[in-house]
């Protein structure tokens, strides 16, 4: 059973947060990025001006605003401005190709797209014009718990990204859960280094501290060589990152940078070896807590406690207000210590996938359990260990990549007969993408053409690091492509070469 959760902020409290902070402490620090630092009053003014711009573009309740920006404060401004008007926001990864961006804009039925040098077929607002007009003085519209707040796109096994619908209730309860788990209060200073187009960056590193009265600094681009100096200069108290970032930090030469302002750091996105956790804690002199969650669960479902027993190698205990079980193929809980699929239930579970009722029904069952597709084990104390992934998802540097999307691109070449994509372990990025193909008879074995096709149609982080040609791809007894056999083959080849 889920532990009783504390009261969550209402949607009105989140939507009206900029105004409330400005009234309580107008000169206090609020949000900063590489270019500008805004006080509470300045941030609230920027939000009202952005709301005026969006209203002028015809945005109103029920609309979706797309934001295609790198890490900069305007993305947070746009978030609150859209909510002020009763609209939702879909953040777009700026690394996507033009075709990938257009797909998300069309699928979300975005009323307008905010960005810079945009090449999309939709109404656009240049980021430099977002806050240039007069402020909208109207109070925020009334927002209900079940109103759509965020539309987060995650790649699907069909090869097309899916829009995860998170309502204002999902966002509110997750902010409370994360805030309680990390003991965030007004004295904190969050350093955001993860992408703001991910729900983790929005909820854990931005909304949660702002709700607690704390401040946020947005790093435009993570650089391991300058990161410790940045920590010394701005004095954050916590940040959230992925294993690849921590691997880069522990690989740095010794430094005398003062990082003593940190009280905790958080790791998610993929399991982290206990040995690496120890190296991070020794290097930074700070507690690292590892957690686990999905976009479909509004970021986090388990976390190792800051105070109490932390078990490196596990992803911790369920957050208060959530239930986490490990079940068999029929949905029945497995005995303690046995493997099964991790399922999650709580008010943080998404409303569903946009316009995909069948996929929603497969993912969230009739009893409200979110089927994660991950294999886990619950120990005698209720700590969860993730041991495998049912799905073939590849996690490269914290970015979720689904092989089917890449395979679909490879199949776009007339000469390709079969294609299969697997993840290859990588000491820094966690995994990298490797593709295997077989060609049709008499077709040219033009690997360069396949790589060019991937370069054209896929964001850089999705592109294979290698494309291998085989006469025939391995298959299981029922004739399906045998990816476990490909992974074994690839691992053997990588160890030799």
XYZ file of C-alpha atoms in Angstrom:
497
model
C 0.000 0.000 0.000
C 1.075 3.555 -0.611
C 2.219 5.633 2.306
C -0.141 8.525 3.062
C 0.944 11.604 1.118
C 0.952 15.196 2.275
C -1.364 17.756 0.689
C -0.341 18.839 -2.812
C -0.429 22.383 -4.160
C -3.528 23.200 -6.169
C -3.293 24.032 -9.887
C -4.161 27.628 -9.000
C -1.160 27.770 -6.645
C 1.185 26.662 -9.434
C -0.347 28.833 -12.160
C -0.330 31.888 -9.895
C 3.145 31.218 -8.522
C 4.962 34.080 -10.339
C 2.486 36.671 -9.001
C 2.614 35.248 -5.496
C 6.414 35.243 -5.348
C 6.531 38.810 -6.696
C 4.167 40.016 -3.965
C 5.988 38.199 -1.161
C 9.564 39.116 -2.131
C 9.807 41.293 -5.253
C 13.590 41.667 -5.174
C 14.381 38.064 -4.281
C 16.164 35.890 -6.890
C 13.919 33.691 -8.998
C 15.203 32.285 -12.311
C 18.557 32.849 -13.985
C 20.202 31.504 -17.118
C 23.399 32.191 -19.050
C 22.101 35.562 -20.231
C 19.790 37.056 -17.602
C 18.967 36.790 -13.896
C 15.385 37.680 -12.984
C 14.108 38.691 -9.581
C 10.664 37.522 -8.563
C 9.100 40.780 -9.746
C 11.009 40.716 -13.021
C 10.083 37.110 -13.678
C 6.397 37.793 -13.013
C 6.537 40.736 -15.406
C 8.122 38.565 -18.105
C 5.369 35.975 -17.631
C 2.620 38.597 -17.953
C 4.257 40.035 -21.076
C 4.584 36.585 -22.617
C 0.953 35.899 -21.759
C 0.028 39.092 -23.594
C 2.000 37.967 -26.636
C 0.360 34.550 -26.607
C -3.098 36.077 -26.153
C -2.355 38.310 -29.143
C -1.544 35.183 -31.153
C -4.986 33.806 -30.333
C -3.948 31.360 -27.589
C -6.685 30.536 -25.096
C -8.007 27.784 -22.799
C -7.536 24.275 -24.163
C -4.874 25.235 -26.707
C -1.382 23.732 -26.897
C 1.705 25.945 -27.109
C 4.833 24.318 -28.543
C 8.216 25.581 -27.334
C 11.328 24.653 -29.323
C 14.146 26.132 -27.258
C 17.423 25.055 -25.692
C 17.894 25.537 -21.958
C 17.025 29.177 -21.345
C 14.684 31.019 -19.017
C 12.189 31.872 -21.776
C 11.065 28.259 -21.748
C 10.018 28.573 -18.102
C 8.429 31.944 -18.840
C 6.433 30.385 -21.684
C 5.309 27.575 -19.410
C 3.731 29.906 -16.854
C 2.412 32.260 -19.544
C 0.562 29.449 -21.320
C -0.861 28.131 -18.059
C -2.006 31.648 -17.174
C -4.206 31.520 -20.279
C -5.448 27.981 -19.642
C -3.272 26.459 -22.376
C -0.929 23.488 -22.191
C 2.715 23.303 -23.273
C 4.563 20.743 -25.372
C 8.349 21.232 -25.205
C 10.208 20.254 -28.374
C 13.763 18.956 -28.316
C 15.657 21.579 -30.365
C 18.002 18.844 -31.632
C 15.195 17.254 -33.651
C 15.238 17.475 -37.412
C 12.719 19.688 -39.192
C 10.578 16.648 -40.032
C 10.622 15.425 -36.429
C 9.663 18.873 -35.127
C 6.847 19.157 -37.664
C 5.479 15.770 -36.617
C 5.238 16.859 -32.978
C 3.675 20.221 -33.862
C 1.068 18.499 -36.039
C 0.350 15.656 -33.628
C -0.124 18.093 -30.735
C -2.254 20.433 -32.890
C -0.117 23.275 -31.546
C -1.733 26.690 -31.877
C 1.652 28.416 -31.981
C 5.344 27.527 -31.800
C 7.854 29.576 -29.797
C 11.475 29.382 -30.891
C 14.179 30.888 -33.041
C 14.814 30.488 -36.787
C 11.920 28.042 -36.929
C 11.197 26.047 -40.067
C 7.769 24.675 -39.181
C 4.417 24.894 -40.888
C 2.543 26.632 -38.068
C 2.142 30.114 -36.549
C 5.364 31.080 -34.795
C 6.623 33.543 -32.204
C 10.302 34.424 -32.195
C 11.755 33.978 -28.734
C 13.130 37.537 -28.772
C 9.590 38.881 -29.246
C 8.005 36.726 -26.539
C 8.344 39.284 -23.744
C 8.649 42.425 -25.878
C 5.023 43.541 -25.756
C 2.763 44.964 -23.046
C 1.926 42.866 -20.002
C -1.395 41.092 -19.701
C -2.875 42.358 -16.453
C -5.816 39.922 -16.364
C -5.577 37.386 -13.544
C -4.858 33.759 -14.455
C -7.851 31.799 -15.723
C -9.312 29.130 -13.472
C -7.550 25.823 -14.104
C -9.078 22.492 -13.121
C -7.158 19.490 -11.818
C -7.784 17.463 -14.965
C -6.877 20.222 -17.425
C -3.930 19.330 -19.650
C -0.718 20.977 -18.424
C 2.126 19.256 -20.280
C 2.346 17.178 -23.427
C 5.679 15.359 -23.262
C 6.707 13.388 -26.328
C 8.438 10.080 -25.936
C 9.363 7.691 -28.738
C 7.057 4.724 -29.157
C 7.639 1.138 -30.230
C 5.738 1.876 -33.438
C 8.483 4.303 -34.394
C 6.342 7.407 -33.973
C 6.712 9.590 -30.840
C 3.749 9.563 -28.461
C 2.372 12.531 -26.556
C 2.232 11.776 -22.815
C -0.675 13.795 -21.407
C 0.051 15.165 -17.934
C -2.668 17.204 -16.278
C -2.309 19.848 -13.603
C -3.044 17.301 -10.883
C -0.178 15.097 -12.126
C 2.214 18.054 -12.013
C 1.042 19.263 -8.597
C 1.340 15.900 -6.849
C 4.753 15.239 -8.389
C 6.088 18.601 -7.221
C 4.947 17.763 -3.712
C 6.392 14.235 -3.836
C 9.775 15.415 -5.113
C 9.888 18.370 -2.743
C 9.234 16.137 0.259
C 11.694 13.458 -0.873
C 14.519 15.960 -1.395
C 13.510 18.173 1.570
C 13.457 21.237 -0.689
C 12.804 24.565 1.031
C 13.293 28.286 0.454
C 17.004 28.079 1.245
C 17.684 25.872 -1.758
C 19.204 26.802 -5.088
C 18.560 24.354 -7.919
C 21.051 24.079 -10.775
C 19.324 22.780 -13.898
C 21.663 20.896 -16.229
C 19.221 18.396 -17.756
C 17.174 19.378 -20.815
C 14.129 21.524 -20.090
C 12.197 19.646 -22.763
C 12.155 16.654 -20.375
C 9.602 16.468 -17.591
C 12.436 15.840 -15.103
C 13.996 19.206 -15.870
C 10.627 20.931 -15.599
C 9.413 19.290 -12.389
C 12.461 18.302 -10.326
C 14.818 21.154 -11.125
C 12.398 24.027 -11.815
C 8.813 23.849 -10.536
C 9.599 22.063 -7.263
C 12.166 24.621 -6.022
C 10.112 27.596 -7.244
C 7.083 26.330 -5.312
C 9.232 25.988 -2.198
C 10.369 29.615 -2.454
C 13.810 28.596 -3.718
C 15.703 29.824 -6.771
C 16.734 28.190 -10.053
C 19.765 28.634 -12.304
C 19.497 27.168 -15.801
C 22.742 26.004 -17.383
C 22.555 26.453 -21.139
C 24.838 23.554 -21.955
C 26.565 21.046 -19.706
C 30.353 21.096 -19.970
C 32.309 18.760 -17.676
C 35.416 20.939 -17.895
C 33.632 24.037 -16.545
C 30.950 22.454 -14.376
C 32.771 22.374 -11.043
C 33.771 26.017 -11.526
C 30.112 26.853 -12.185
C 29.103 25.153 -8.938
C 31.759 27.119 -7.071
C 30.555 30.384 -8.610
C 26.763 30.151 -8.245
C 26.630 27.992 -5.077
C 23.699 25.630 -5.809
C 22.427 23.235 -3.164
C 21.323 20.449 -5.496
C 21.135 19.281 -9.084
C 19.719 16.302 -10.951
C 21.684 14.426 -13.619
C 22.011 11.134 -15.476
C 24.742 8.474 -15.103
C 26.615 9.713 -18.182
C 27.107 13.136 -16.613
C 28.350 11.665 -13.349
C 30.753 9.432 -15.283
C 32.208 12.512 -16.969
C 32.576 14.301 -13.635
C 34.347 11.414 -11.919
C 36.723 11.156 -14.887
C 37.908 14.753 -14.439
C 41.412 15.423 -13.068
C 41.633 16.547 -9.427
C 40.223 20.023 -8.801
C 40.273 22.462 -5.900
C 36.881 23.940 -6.872
C 34.704 24.589 -3.827
C 31.506 22.538 -4.226
C 30.588 22.550 -0.545
C 27.293 24.367 -1.211
C 25.819 21.090 -2.487
C 23.756 19.148 0.040
C 22.423 16.428 -2.294
C 22.592 15.347 -5.931
C 20.080 13.173 -7.760
C 20.528 10.491 -10.417
C 17.861 9.049 -12.684
C 17.117 7.872 -16.247
C 19.113 4.611 -15.954
C 20.466 2.364 -13.201
C 23.819 3.488 -11.843
C 26.453 1.041 -10.550
C 27.023 1.214 -6.804
C 30.748 1.705 -7.425
C 30.063 4.800 -9.517
C 27.765 6.214 -6.836
C 30.599 5.849 -4.331
C 32.999 7.624 -6.693
C 30.566 10.531 -7.138
C 30.017 10.928 -3.412
C 33.754 10.873 -2.764
C 34.469 13.334 -5.565
C 31.734 15.842 -4.686
C 31.570 15.210 -0.951
C 27.789 14.995 -1.113
C 24.983 12.451 -0.830
C 23.791 10.996 -4.145
C 20.256 9.616 -4.180
C 19.182 7.433 -7.068
C 15.589 7.377 -8.251
C 13.436 5.797 -10.901
C 10.472 6.896 -12.961
C 8.969 7.521 -16.362
C 7.464 10.433 -18.243
C 4.184 8.510 -18.020
C 4.477 8.787 -14.225
C 5.367 12.512 -14.285
C 9.063 11.807 -13.581
C 9.645 9.835 -10.385
C 8.157 6.855 -8.566
C 10.946 5.658 -6.271
C 13.973 7.233 -4.650
C 16.600 6.352 -2.080
C 15.984 8.401 1.073
C 18.301 11.272 1.952
C 17.888 10.447 5.630
C 17.685 6.780 6.457
C 18.942 3.666 4.736
C 20.245 4.204 1.222
C 20.904 1.093 -0.810
C 23.253 1.765 -3.731
C 22.360 -0.484 -6.620
C 18.661 -0.002 -5.953
C 16.448 2.887 -7.007
C 14.993 3.189 -3.533
C 11.528 3.137 -2.016
C 8.190 4.228 -3.491
C 7.472 7.919 -3.075
C 4.659 8.584 -0.580
C 1.361 8.540 -2.437
C 2.479 5.902 -4.945
C 2.199 2.132 -5.032
C 4.902 0.095 -6.738
C 4.548 -3.623 -7.397
C 6.442 -6.278 -9.344
C 4.054 -8.555 -11.217
C 4.038 -11.574 -13.502
C 2.614 -11.758 -17.011
C -0.918 -12.074 -15.611
C -0.566 -8.989 -13.414
C -0.205 -10.922 -10.140
C 2.458 -9.827 -7.630
C 5.493 -12.094 -7.679
C 7.141 -13.340 -4.469
C 9.661 -11.037 -2.818
C 13.044 -11.200 -4.508
C 11.706 -12.523 -7.813
C 11.758 -10.718 -11.116
C 8.720 -9.302 -12.828
C 7.359 -6.205 -14.522
C 7.349 -3.007 -12.471
C 3.880 -1.437 -12.253
C 3.005 1.883 -10.635
C -0.204 3.450 -9.355
C -0.872 6.937 -8.014
C -2.185 10.381 -8.877
C 1.040 11.002 -10.796
C 0.122 8.504 -13.532
C -0.580 10.166 -16.879
C -4.024 10.744 -18.364
C -2.897 8.717 -21.358
C -1.238 9.053 -24.753
C -2.687 11.768 -26.976
C -5.080 10.308 -29.568
C -3.873 6.760 -28.828
C -6.581 5.051 -26.768
C -5.424 1.526 -27.600
C -1.837 2.198 -26.541
C -3.117 3.950 -23.434
C -5.212 0.910 -22.514
C -2.190 -1.361 -22.973
C -0.059 0.842 -20.731
C -2.514 1.823 -17.965
C -4.880 -0.962 -16.985
C -8.421 -0.697 -15.697
C -7.254 -0.543 -12.097
C -4.956 2.411 -12.765
C -1.677 0.472 -12.820
C 0.955 1.917 -15.145
C 2.842 -0.943 -16.827
C 6.402 0.305 -17.184
C 7.881 -2.410 -19.396
C 10.817 -2.584 -16.960
C 11.861 -5.702 -15.095
C 12.550 -5.233 -11.391
C 12.934 -6.903 -8.034
C 11.584 -5.719 -4.676
C 13.764 -6.711 -1.724
C 12.717 -7.539 1.815
C 12.666 -3.853 2.769
C 10.633 -2.734 -0.237
C 13.583 -1.254 -2.173
C 13.326 -1.622 -5.938
C 16.128 -2.832 -8.179
C 15.825 -2.447 -11.942
C 17.460 -5.427 -13.598
C 16.374 -5.302 -17.222
C 14.038 -3.702 -19.739
C 11.222 -5.602 -21.352
C 11.129 -3.121 -24.143
C 14.122 -2.655 -26.377
C 14.598 0.968 -25.411
C 18.158 2.279 -25.544
C 19.224 4.958 -23.057
C 22.047 7.081 -24.420
C 23.271 9.767 -22.024
C 19.823 9.959 -20.432
C 17.990 10.179 -23.771
C 15.438 7.462 -24.427
C 15.804 5.958 -27.901
C 13.495 3.350 -29.378
C 15.077 1.070 -31.999
C 11.907 0.868 -34.091
C 12.164 4.544 -35.012
C 15.700 4.056 -36.341
C 14.786 0.781 -38.039
C 11.966 2.566 -39.861
C 14.496 5.025 -41.281
C 16.817 2.222 -42.396
C 13.922 0.459 -44.066
C 13.406 3.656 -46.054
C 16.392 2.632 -48.178
C 15.243 0.518 -51.109
C 18.133 -1.906 -50.783
C 17.531 -2.873 -47.134
C 15.882 -6.256 -46.593
C 16.058 -6.451 -42.811
C 17.155 -4.052 -40.082
C 17.599 -4.376 -36.350
C 18.931 -1.843 -33.865
C 20.399 -2.664 -30.455
C 22.195 -0.820 -27.686
C 25.896 -1.319 -27.094
C 27.199 -0.629 -23.555
C 29.309 2.524 -23.374
C 31.371 3.607 -20.330
C 30.377 7.279 -20.655
C 26.965 7.416 -22.337
C 25.565 4.216 -20.864
C 24.603 2.904 -24.281
C 25.134 3.818 -27.913
C 23.100 2.824 -30.949
C 24.324 0.057 -33.262
C 22.452 -1.107 -36.363
C 22.534 -4.419 -38.231
C 21.141 -4.765 -41.746
C 20.906 -7.266 -44.545
C 20.516 -6.132 -48.122
C 18.247 -7.362 -50.876
C 19.832 -9.545 -53.570
C 21.799 -7.514 -56.117
C 21.497 -4.331 -54.010
C 24.611 -2.266 -53.413
C 25.914 -2.643 -49.855
C 26.082 1.126 -49.491
C 26.537 1.744 -45.756
C 27.444 5.388 -46.388
C 24.026 5.927 -47.963
C 22.341 4.411 -44.907
C 24.345 6.657 -42.605
C 23.412 9.687 -44.722
C 19.754 8.683 -44.472
C 20.023 8.552 -40.684
C 21.813 11.912 -40.640
C 18.951 13.419 -42.643
C 16.020 11.963 -40.728
C 17.226 11.460 -37.162
C 18.482 13.735 -34.424
C 22.189 13.287 -33.806
C 21.784 11.384 -30.538
C 19.624 8.750 -32.278
C 22.072 7.980 -35.091
C 23.929 4.642 -35.072
C 27.629 4.759 -34.222
C 28.044 1.769 -36.519
C 26.021 0.007 -39.195
C 27.012 -3.632 -39.769
C 26.016 -5.697 -42.789
C 25.151 -9.394 -42.395
C 23.991 -11.892 -45.003
C 21.085 -12.813 -42.741
C 19.986 -11.412 -39.414
C 19.473 -13.995 -36.643
C 15.908 -15.107 -35.940
C 14.198 -16.991 -33.161
C 12.227 -20.225 -33.705
C 9.059 -18.358 -34.683
C 10.893 -16.286 -37.286
C 11.199 -12.993 -35.428
C 14.464 -11.072 -35.403
C 16.514 -12.310 -32.450
C 17.826 -9.166 -30.766
C 19.351 -10.976 -27.775
C 21.500 -12.921 -30.246
C 22.465 -9.661 -31.954
C 23.436 -8.092 -28.621
C 25.601 -11.112 -27.799
C 27.224 -10.947 -31.217
C 27.804 -7.205 -30.919
C 29.309 -7.492 -27.462
C 31.731 -10.154 -28.684
C 32.727 -8.088 -31.711
C 33.170 -4.946 -29.588
C 35.421 -6.764 -27.103
C 37.639 -7.988 -29.934
C 37.740 -4.789 -31.927
